[in-house]
Amino acid sequence: MLLGSLSLLTLSVACGDKEKTMNEEVAAEKVVEEVGSKDAPKPAVSSATGVRRIRVNNIGPLAKVFNDSNYHQLVIAKQLGIEPIEDLRTSYFTKRPIVKVSSGEYYQIDSLRHSIPYLVPEAAGLLEDIGKNFIDSLGKRGGDGYKIKVTSLLRTPETVGRLRRVNVNATDSSTHQYATTFDISYVNFFCEDTTRLINQGDLKNLLGEVLLDLKNQGRCLVKYEVKTGCFHITVAR
C-alpha cells in the first residue's frame, strides 16, 4: 500500500531541486499517509528509492486552510510595519526598526533576486520560531537534516516593480514592503545530507502543521501560494 501511494508523490527533495509541477503538487496534497508511532518513530524507507516517509497529520487542503487574503494581511502589515522605503539608506528614518536576517541554525535564506533580508523584530522572531518548530517536529517524527528555505523578505517599491514584470501575481500593494512578511518555499527545503532524503510531500505537510499551530495562536496570517510554490506569511502580533 505504501509503495503504491508513493507513485503518486514526488519521491525526493535534494538541495537545489527545481519546483515540482502542478500535477505533482496536487497529488502530494491528496495523499498523506501516517507512518510509524508517535514516539519518535523510525521513518519508513522505500527499498526502491531510499526516500524516507515520516508521519504527518492531515490538516485538510492547504489552499483552504491557509487562505488569508492580501487585503487582510495588508491591514496588519501597515499597523505593525515600516513605511515603504526606497533603499536601505532610508531605513534609518522608519517609524519601526528593522533587523537583518541571515541563514543559520533554523532556516536558510535563498538567493534573493527581488528582496533584501530585513524584517521588523516581530517578523524575525516569528520566522525563527517557524524554523525551530519545524526542526523539532521533524525530529519527533524520526527525521532530521532539513531546514526551511526562505525565498522572499523585505521589498522596496523598485523591487516590487521589477518583480511584477516577471510575475503576473505580484501586486504593487505588496505586504513585503512593510518588512512584516516573508515567503517560505514548500517545494524546496534546505537539505544538509542528500544521502538521507525525506519525502517532499511529507515535509510540506509537516510545515503546514507548524504554521497552523502558530496561526491558531494568532501570531500570523498565511496564504498558500499555488503558482509560486510558497507560504506567504505576515506576522500578526
C-alpha positions in Angstrom: 0.0 0.0 0.0 2.8 2.4 0.9 4.7 1.8 -2.3 1.6 2.3 -4.4 0.9 5.6 -2.7 4.5 6.7 -3.3 4.0 6.5 -7.0 1.6 9.5 -6.7 4.1 11.6 -4.9 7.3 13.5 -5.6 9.9 11.0 -4.5 12.7 13.2 -3.2 13.9 16.6 -2.2 17.5 17.5 -2.8 19.4 20.7 -2.3 18.7 22.9 -5.4 15.8 20.9 -6.8 13.6 22.7 -9.2 10.0 23.4 -8.3 7.7 20.5 -8.8 4.9 20.6 -11.4 1.3 21.4 -10.5 0.2 17.8 -11.1 2.8 16.5 -8.6 1.8 19.1 -6.1 -1.9 18.2 -6.4 -1.0 14.5 -5.9 1.1 15.3 -2.9 -1.7 17.3 -1.4 -4.2 14.4 -1.7 -2.1 11.5 -0.4 -1.0 11.9 3.2 -0.1 8.7 5.0 0.8 8.2 8.6 3.9 6.1 9.1 5.2 4.8 12.4 4.2 5.6 16.0 4.0 8.9 17.8 7.1 8.4 19.9 10.0 9.4 17.6 9.2 6.6 15.1 11.8 5.3 12.7 10.9 6.6 9.2 9.7 4.1 6.7 12.1 3.8 3.7 11.2 2.8 0.2 13.6 0.0 -0.9 13.3 1.2 -4.5 14.2 4.9 -3.9 15.7 5.1 -0.5 13.4 8.0 0.3 12.1 8.1 3.8 8.5 8.7 4.9 7.5 10.4 8.1 4.2 10.5 10.0 2.1 13.6 9.1 -1.3 14.7 10.2 -3.9 15.5 7.6 -5.0 19.1 8.4 -7.0 19.4 5.2 -6.4 21.0 1.8 -3.6 23.6 2.4 -5.1 26.1 -0.1 -8.3 26.2 2.0 -6.6 26.1 5.4 -4.2 28.9 4.5 -6.3 31.5 2.6 -5.7 34.8 4.4 -6.2 37.4 1.7 -3.7 40.1 0.7 -6.2 42.7 1.9 -6.3 41.4 5.5 -2.5 40.9 5.5 -2.0 44.4 4.2 -4.1 45.9 7.1 -1.9 44.2 9.7 1.3 45.0 7.8 0.5 48.7 7.8 -0.2 48.6 11.6 3.0 46.7 12.6 5.4 47.5 9.8 7.5 50.3 8.4 6.6 52.8 5.7 7.9 51.5 2.3 11.5 52.5 1.8 13.4 53.2 -1.4 16.6 51.6 -0.2 18.5 50.7 3.0 19.8 54.2 3.4 16.3 55.4 4.2 15.7 52.6 6.7 17.3 54.8 9.5 14.3 57.1 9.3 11.5 54.5 9.5 8.9 54.5 12.3 10.0 51.0 13.3 13.4 49.4 13.5 14.3 46.5 11.1 16.8 43.8 11.7 18.8 41.8 9.2 18.1 38.0 9.0 20.7 35.5 7.9 20.9 31.8 7.3 21.6 30.0 10.5 20.5 27.1 12.7 16.8 27.2 12.0 16.4 28.4 8.4 18.2 29.0 5.1 17.9 32.2 3.1 17.6 31.5 -0.6 19.4 33.6 -3.2 17.3 36.8 -3.2 16.6 38.5 -6.5 13.7 40.8 -5.7 14.0 41.4 -1.9 16.5 42.2 0.8 17.0 40.2 4.1 15.4 42.5 6.6 12.3 42.3 8.8 10.7 44.1 11.7 11.7 42.3 15.0 8.3 40.6 15.5 8.5 39.1 12.0 12.1 38.0 12.5 11.1 36.3 15.8 8.2 34.5 14.1 10.5 33.3 11.3 12.9 31.8 13.8 10.1 30.1 15.7 8.7 28.6 12.5 12.2 27.2 11.6 12.8 25.9 15.2 9.4 24.3 15.4 9.8 22.6 12.0 13.1 21.1 13.1 11.7 20.0 16.4 8.6 18.5 14.9 10.7 16.7 12.2 12.9 15.2 15.0 9.9 13.9 16.9 8.8 12.1 13.7 12.2 10.4 13.4 13.6 12.7 10.7 16.5 15.2 10.5 18.8 17.0 8.2 16.3 19.6 6.8 15.6 23.3 7.3 13.0 25.6 5.8 14.1 27.8 2.9 13.1 31.5 2.9 12.6 32.8 -0.6 11.5 36.5 -0.1 11.6 39.1 2.6 11.5 43.0 2.5 10.8 44.5 -0.9 11.1 48.1 -2.0 8.8 49.7 -4.5 11.5 49.3 -7.1 12.0 45.6 -6.5 8.2 45.2 -6.5 8.1 46.9 -9.9 10.8 44.6 -11.3 9.0 41.5 -9.9 5.7 42.5 -11.4 7.3 42.4 -14.8 8.2 38.7 -14.4 5.4 37.6 -12.1 1.8 38.5 -13.0 0.6 37.6 -9.5 2.8 40.2 -7.8 0.9 43.3 -6.6 2.0 46.9 -6.1 0.3 46.8 -2.7 2.7 44.0 -1.6 2.9 43.4 2.2 6.6 42.7 1.7 7.2 46.4 1.6 6.3 46.8 5.3 9.0 44.3 6.5 6.3 42.2 8.1 6.1 39.5 5.5 8.2 36.6 4.2 7.8 33.6 1.9 8.8 30.1 2.8 9.0 27.5 0.0 7.0 24.3 0.3 8.6 22.7 -2.8 12.2 23.2 -1.8 13.8 22.6 1.6 17.4 23.0 2.6 18.9 19.5 2.7 22.0 19.0 4.7 22.5 15.4 3.7 21.4 14.4 0.2 22.0 10.7 1.0 19.2 10.7 3.6 16.2 12.1 1.6 12.7 12.6 3.1 9.5 12.6 1.0 8.8 16.2 -0.1 5.0 15.9 0.4 5.6 14.9 4.0 7.9 17.8 4.6 5.3 20.2 3.1 2.5 18.9 5.2 4.7 19.0 8.3 5.4 22.6 7.7 1.7 23.2 7.3 1.1 21.7 10.7 3.7 24.1 12.2 2.1 27.1 10.5 -1.4 26.1 11.5 -0.4 25.9 15.2 1.1 29.4 15.0 -1.8 30.8 13.1 -4.2 29.4 15.7 -2.2 31.2 18.3 -2.9 34.5 16.5 0.7 35.0 15.6 0.5 35.1 11.8 -1.7 35.2 8.7 -0.8 32.8 5.9 -1.6 32.4 2.2 -0.9 29.2 0.3 0.5 30.4 -3.0 0.0 27.8 -5.7 1.9 29.2 -8.7 4.9 30.4 -6.7 5.2 27.3 -4.5 5.4 29.1 -1.2 3.6 30.0 2.0 3.1 33.8 2.1 3.3 34.8 5.8 2.6 38.1 7.6 3.3 38.5 11.3 0.1 39.4 13.2 1.4 40.5 16.6 
